[in-house]
Short mmCIF file of C-alpha atoms in Angstrom, two decimals:
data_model
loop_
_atom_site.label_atom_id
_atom_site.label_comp_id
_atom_site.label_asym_id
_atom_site.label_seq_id
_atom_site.Cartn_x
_atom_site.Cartn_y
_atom_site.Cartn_z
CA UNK A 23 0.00 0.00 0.00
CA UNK A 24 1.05 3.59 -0.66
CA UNK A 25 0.65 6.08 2.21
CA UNK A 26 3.29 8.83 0.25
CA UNK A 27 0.17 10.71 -0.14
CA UNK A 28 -0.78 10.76 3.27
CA UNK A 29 0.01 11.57 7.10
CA UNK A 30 -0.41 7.92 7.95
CA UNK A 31 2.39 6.30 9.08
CA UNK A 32 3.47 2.81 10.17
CA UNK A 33 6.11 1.90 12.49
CA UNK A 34 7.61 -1.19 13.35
CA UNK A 35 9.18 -1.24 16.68
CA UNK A 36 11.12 -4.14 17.65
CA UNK A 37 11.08 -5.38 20.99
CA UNK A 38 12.67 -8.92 23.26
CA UNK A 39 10.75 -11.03 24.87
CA UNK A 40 10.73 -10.94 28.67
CA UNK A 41 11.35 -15.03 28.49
CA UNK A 42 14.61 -14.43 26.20
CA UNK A 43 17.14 -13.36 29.64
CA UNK A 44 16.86 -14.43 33.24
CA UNK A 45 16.27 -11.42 35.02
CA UNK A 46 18.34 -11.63 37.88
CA UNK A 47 21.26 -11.85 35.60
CA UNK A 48 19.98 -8.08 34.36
CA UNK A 49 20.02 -6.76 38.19
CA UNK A 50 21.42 -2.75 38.21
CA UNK A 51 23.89 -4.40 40.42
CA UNK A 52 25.11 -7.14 38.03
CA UNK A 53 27.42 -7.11 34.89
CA UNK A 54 25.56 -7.62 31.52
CA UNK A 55 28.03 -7.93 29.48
CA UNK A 56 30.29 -10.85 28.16
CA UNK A 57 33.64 -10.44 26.12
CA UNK A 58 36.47 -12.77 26.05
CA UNK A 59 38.85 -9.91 25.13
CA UNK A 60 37.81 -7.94 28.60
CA UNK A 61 40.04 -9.16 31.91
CA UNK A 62 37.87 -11.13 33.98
CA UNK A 63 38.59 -8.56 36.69
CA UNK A 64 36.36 -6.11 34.76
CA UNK A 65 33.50 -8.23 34.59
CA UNK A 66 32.92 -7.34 38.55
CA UNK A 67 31.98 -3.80 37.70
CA UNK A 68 28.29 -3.46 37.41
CA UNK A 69 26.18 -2.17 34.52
CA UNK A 70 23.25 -0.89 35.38
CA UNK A 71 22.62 1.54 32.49
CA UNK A 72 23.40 -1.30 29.96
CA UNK A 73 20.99 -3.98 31.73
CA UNK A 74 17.98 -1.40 32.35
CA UNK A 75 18.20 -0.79 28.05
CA UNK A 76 17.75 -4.28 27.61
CA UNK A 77 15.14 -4.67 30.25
CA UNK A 78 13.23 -1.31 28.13
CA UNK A 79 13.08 -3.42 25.41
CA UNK A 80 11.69 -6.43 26.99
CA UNK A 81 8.70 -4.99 28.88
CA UNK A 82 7.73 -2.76 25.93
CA UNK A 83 4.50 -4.56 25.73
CA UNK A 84 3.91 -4.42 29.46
CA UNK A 85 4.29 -0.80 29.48
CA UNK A 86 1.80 -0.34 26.06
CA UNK A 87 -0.59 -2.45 27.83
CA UNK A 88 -1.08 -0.69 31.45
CA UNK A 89 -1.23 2.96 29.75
CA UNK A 90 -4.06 1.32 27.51
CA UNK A 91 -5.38 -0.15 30.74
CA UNK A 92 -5.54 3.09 31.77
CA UNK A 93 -6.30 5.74 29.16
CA UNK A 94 -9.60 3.22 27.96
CA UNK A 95 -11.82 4.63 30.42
CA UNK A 96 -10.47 8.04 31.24
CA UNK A 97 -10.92 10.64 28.07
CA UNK A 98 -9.31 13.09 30.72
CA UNK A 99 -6.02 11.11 31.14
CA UNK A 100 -5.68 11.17 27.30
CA UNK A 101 -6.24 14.75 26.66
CA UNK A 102 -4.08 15.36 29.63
CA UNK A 103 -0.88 13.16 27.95
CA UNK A 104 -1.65 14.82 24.95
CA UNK A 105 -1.34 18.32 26.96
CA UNK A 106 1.47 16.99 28.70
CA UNK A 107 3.70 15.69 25.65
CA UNK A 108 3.19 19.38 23.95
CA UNK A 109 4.04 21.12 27.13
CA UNK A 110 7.42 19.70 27.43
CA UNK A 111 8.07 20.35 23.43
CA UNK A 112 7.17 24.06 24.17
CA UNK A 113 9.58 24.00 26.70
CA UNK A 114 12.53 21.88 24.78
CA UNK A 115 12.58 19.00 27.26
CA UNK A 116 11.39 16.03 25.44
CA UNK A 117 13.46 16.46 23.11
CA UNK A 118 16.77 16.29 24.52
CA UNK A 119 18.78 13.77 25.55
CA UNK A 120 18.55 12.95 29.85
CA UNK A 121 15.68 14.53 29.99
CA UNK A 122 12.02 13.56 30.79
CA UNK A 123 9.95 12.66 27.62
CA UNK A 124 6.09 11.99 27.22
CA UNK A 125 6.92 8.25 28.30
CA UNK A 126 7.59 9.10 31.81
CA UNK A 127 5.23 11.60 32.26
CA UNK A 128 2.37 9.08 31.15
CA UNK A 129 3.75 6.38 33.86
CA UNK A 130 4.26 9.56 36.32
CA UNK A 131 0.49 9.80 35.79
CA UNK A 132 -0.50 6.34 36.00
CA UNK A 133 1.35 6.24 38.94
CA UNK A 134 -0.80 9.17 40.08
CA UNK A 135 -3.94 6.58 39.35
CA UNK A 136 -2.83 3.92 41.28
CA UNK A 137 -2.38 5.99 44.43
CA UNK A 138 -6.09 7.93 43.98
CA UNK A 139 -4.45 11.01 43.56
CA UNK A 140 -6.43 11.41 40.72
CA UNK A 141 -9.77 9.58 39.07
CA UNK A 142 -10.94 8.97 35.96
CA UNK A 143 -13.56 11.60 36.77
CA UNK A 144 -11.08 14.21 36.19
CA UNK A 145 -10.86 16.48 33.74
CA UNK A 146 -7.68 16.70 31.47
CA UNK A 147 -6.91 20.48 33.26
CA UNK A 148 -7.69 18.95 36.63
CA UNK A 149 -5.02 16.06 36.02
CA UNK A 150 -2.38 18.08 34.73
CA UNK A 151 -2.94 20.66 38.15
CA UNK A 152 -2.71 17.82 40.26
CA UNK A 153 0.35 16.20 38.51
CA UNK A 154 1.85 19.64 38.22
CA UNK A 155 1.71 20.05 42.10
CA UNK A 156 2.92 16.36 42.62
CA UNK A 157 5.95 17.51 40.45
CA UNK A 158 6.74 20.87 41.36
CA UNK A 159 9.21 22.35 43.59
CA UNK A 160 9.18 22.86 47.51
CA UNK A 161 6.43 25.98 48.87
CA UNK A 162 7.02 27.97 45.88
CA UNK A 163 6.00 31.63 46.88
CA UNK A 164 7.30 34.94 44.21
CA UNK A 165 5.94 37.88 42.43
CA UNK A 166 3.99 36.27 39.33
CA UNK A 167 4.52 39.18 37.21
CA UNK A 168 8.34 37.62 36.89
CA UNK A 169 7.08 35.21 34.71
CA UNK A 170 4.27 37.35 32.73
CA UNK A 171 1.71 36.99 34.85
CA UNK A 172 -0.92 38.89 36.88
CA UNK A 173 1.18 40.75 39.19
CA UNK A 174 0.36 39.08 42.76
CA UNK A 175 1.89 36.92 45.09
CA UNK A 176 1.06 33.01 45.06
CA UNK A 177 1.85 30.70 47.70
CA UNK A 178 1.75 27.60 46.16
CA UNK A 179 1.17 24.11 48.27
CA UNK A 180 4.60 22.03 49.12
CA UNK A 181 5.42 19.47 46.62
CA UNK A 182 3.72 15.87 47.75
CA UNK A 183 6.90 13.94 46.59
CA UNK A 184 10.98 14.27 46.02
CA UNK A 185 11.82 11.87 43.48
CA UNK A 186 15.45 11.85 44.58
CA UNK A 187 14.81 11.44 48.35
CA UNK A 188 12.28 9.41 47.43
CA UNK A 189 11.57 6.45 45.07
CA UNK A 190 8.53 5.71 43.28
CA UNK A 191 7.30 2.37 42.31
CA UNK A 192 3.99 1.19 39.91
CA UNK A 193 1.87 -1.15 41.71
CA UNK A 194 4.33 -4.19 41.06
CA UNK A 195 2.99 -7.37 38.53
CA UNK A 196 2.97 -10.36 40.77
CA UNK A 197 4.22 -12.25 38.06
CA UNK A 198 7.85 -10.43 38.70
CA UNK A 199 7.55 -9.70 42.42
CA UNK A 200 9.40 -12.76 43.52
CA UNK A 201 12.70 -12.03 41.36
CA UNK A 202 12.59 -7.96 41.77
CA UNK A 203 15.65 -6.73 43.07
CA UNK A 204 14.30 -4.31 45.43
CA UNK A 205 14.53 -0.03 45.47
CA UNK A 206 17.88 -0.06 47.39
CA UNK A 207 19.57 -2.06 44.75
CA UNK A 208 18.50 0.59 42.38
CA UNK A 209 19.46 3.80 44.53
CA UNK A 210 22.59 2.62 45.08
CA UNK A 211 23.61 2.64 41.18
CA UNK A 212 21.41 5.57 40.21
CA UNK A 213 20.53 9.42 40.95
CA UNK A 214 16.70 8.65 40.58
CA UNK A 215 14.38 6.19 40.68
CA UNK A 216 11.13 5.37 39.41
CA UNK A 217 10.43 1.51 39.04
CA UNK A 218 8.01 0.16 36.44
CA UNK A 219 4.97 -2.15 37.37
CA UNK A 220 7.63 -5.38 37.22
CA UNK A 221 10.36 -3.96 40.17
CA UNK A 222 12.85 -4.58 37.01
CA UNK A 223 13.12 -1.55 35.59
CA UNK A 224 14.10 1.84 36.03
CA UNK A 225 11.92 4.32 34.45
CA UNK A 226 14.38 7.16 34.90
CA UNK A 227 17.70 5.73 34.54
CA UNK A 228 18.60 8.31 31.41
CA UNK A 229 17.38 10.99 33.27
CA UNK A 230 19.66 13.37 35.01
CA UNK A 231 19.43 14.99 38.00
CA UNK A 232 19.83 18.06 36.52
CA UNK A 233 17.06 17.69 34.18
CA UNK A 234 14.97 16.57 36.40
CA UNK A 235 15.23 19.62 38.93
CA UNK A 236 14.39 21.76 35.38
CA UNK A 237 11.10 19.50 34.81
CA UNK A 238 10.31 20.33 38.76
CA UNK A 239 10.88 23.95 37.94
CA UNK A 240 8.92 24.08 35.23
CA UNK A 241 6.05 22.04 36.94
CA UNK A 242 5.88 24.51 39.66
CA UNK A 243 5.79 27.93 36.92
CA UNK A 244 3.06 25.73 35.11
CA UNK A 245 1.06 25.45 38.64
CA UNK A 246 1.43 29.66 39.14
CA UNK A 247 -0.37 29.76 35.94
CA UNK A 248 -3.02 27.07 36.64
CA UNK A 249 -3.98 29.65 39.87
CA UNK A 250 -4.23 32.46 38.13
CA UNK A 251 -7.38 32.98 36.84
CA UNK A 252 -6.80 36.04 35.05
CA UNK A 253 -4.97 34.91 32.32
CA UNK A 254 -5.21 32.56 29.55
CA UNK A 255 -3.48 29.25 30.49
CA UNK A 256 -3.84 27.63 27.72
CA UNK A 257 -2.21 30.04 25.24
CA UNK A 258 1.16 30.70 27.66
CA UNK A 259 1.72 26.26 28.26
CA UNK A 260 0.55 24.79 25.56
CA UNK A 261 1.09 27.66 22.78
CA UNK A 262 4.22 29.63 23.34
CA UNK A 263 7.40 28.11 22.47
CA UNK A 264 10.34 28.90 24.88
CA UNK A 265 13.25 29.87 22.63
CA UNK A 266 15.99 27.79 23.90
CA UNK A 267 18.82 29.61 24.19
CA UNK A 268 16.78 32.50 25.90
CA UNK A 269 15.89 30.26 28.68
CA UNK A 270 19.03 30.44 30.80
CA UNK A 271 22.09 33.17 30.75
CA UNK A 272 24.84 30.77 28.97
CA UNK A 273 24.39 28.02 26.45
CA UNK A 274 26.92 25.54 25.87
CA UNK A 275 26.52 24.16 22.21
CA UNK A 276 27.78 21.00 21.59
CA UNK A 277 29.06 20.42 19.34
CA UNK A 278 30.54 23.65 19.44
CA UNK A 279 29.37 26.25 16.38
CA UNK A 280 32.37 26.53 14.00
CA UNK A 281 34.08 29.69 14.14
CA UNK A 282 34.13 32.60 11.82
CA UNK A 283 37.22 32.79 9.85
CA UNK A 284 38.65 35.94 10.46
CA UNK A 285 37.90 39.49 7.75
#
């Protein structure tokens, strides 16, 4: 079939099956990889960035199938990923590389499902206002007209959770409960931690700490604008672009610009 002429696209993602390793071989604590040409003595060192790529790839399907689970009775939830995944392009965070991406905002929220902190009564603003505020920074209190807004103070509730004092975990599969490794195995090899619904894998192994403050940042600007009802909300999240190298006072390119040759 020809689809040249139109916007419909097929993709074929290839995935593992969960059957094809033994898991407790894939531990963040173990070594996943084998080379005769590598001293033995290296083979000690743990991997755990290696083994949690594989592990991505085998519980693909899981993943598809518990946000389908999800978003099947909830038209909220699915407007609100659909919010969600344009409000971090406007902001130039899904697409870069350690930082959070519309993947692990959607588990973020499902996460949010399985503890009642939201309902599938919700509407796709509530959801986002309550994920926002699970997100967001510490008692967040400034002059809103800093950030183009209505020019008032907002005291802003505390944030209900510190991802990196603080794990998260999806309501684990029962089916890999026995094998799971456990949280502490995983804090001790990375900066944060969100485990997926099998206790296997870590949902935010490529993301770094440093991005991860910036999505909390964000999060808590986005939750100013949700409380001020004197502005559009709509048009300054979902419609404005941040220009990216206005965002912060230096830029580091990489790889660097090529200079000007000289007059």
């Amino acid at each position: 079939m020809d689809f040249s002429k139109t916007k419909f696209v097929i993709r074929i993602i290839p995935t593992v099956s969960p059957s094809v390793f033994s898991l407790s071989r894939l531990h963040p604590d173990k070594n996943g990889i084998r080379n005769p040409n590598i001293d033995v003595d290296c083979l000690q060192f743990a991997t755990p960035q290696y083994n949690n790529d594989i592990l991505g790839d085998m519980f693909m399907k899981n993943h598809l199938a518990l946000l389908h689970q999800h978003v099947q009775d909830s038209q909220g939830l699915v407007d609100a990923l659909v919010l969600g995944k344009i409000w971090l392009q406007q902001r130039n965070m899904s697409q870069q590389e350690g930082h959070v991406d519309g993947f692990v905002l959607g588990m973020l929220m499902i996460h949010l499902f399985q503890t009642r902190k939201l309902n599938r009564q919700m509407s796709s603003y509530q959801i986002l206002r309550v994920f926002m505020q699970f997100i967001g920074l510490p008692l967040f209190s400034f002059f809103t007209s800093s950030i183009g807004i209505s020019p008032r103070i907002f005291a802003l509730p505390p944030a209900n959770h510190d991802m990196s004092a603080h794990p998260l975990q999806l309501k684990l599969d029962s089916d890999f409960a026995q094998d799971a490794p456990g949280v502490e195995v995983f804090r001790r090899e990375f900066d944060l931690v969100f485990l997926d619904s099998t206790g296997h894998l870590n949902l935010l192994a490529r993301v770094s700490k440093l991005a991860w403050e910036e999505f909390r940042h964000e999060a808590t600007l986005a939750l100013a604008y949700f409380q001020d009802a004197l502005e559009d909300t709509f048009d300054a999240l979902f419609l404005k672009k941040q220009n990216l190298f206005l965002k912060f006072d230096n830029t580091l390119v990489y790889p660097p610009l090529p200079l000007r040759p000289p007059p």
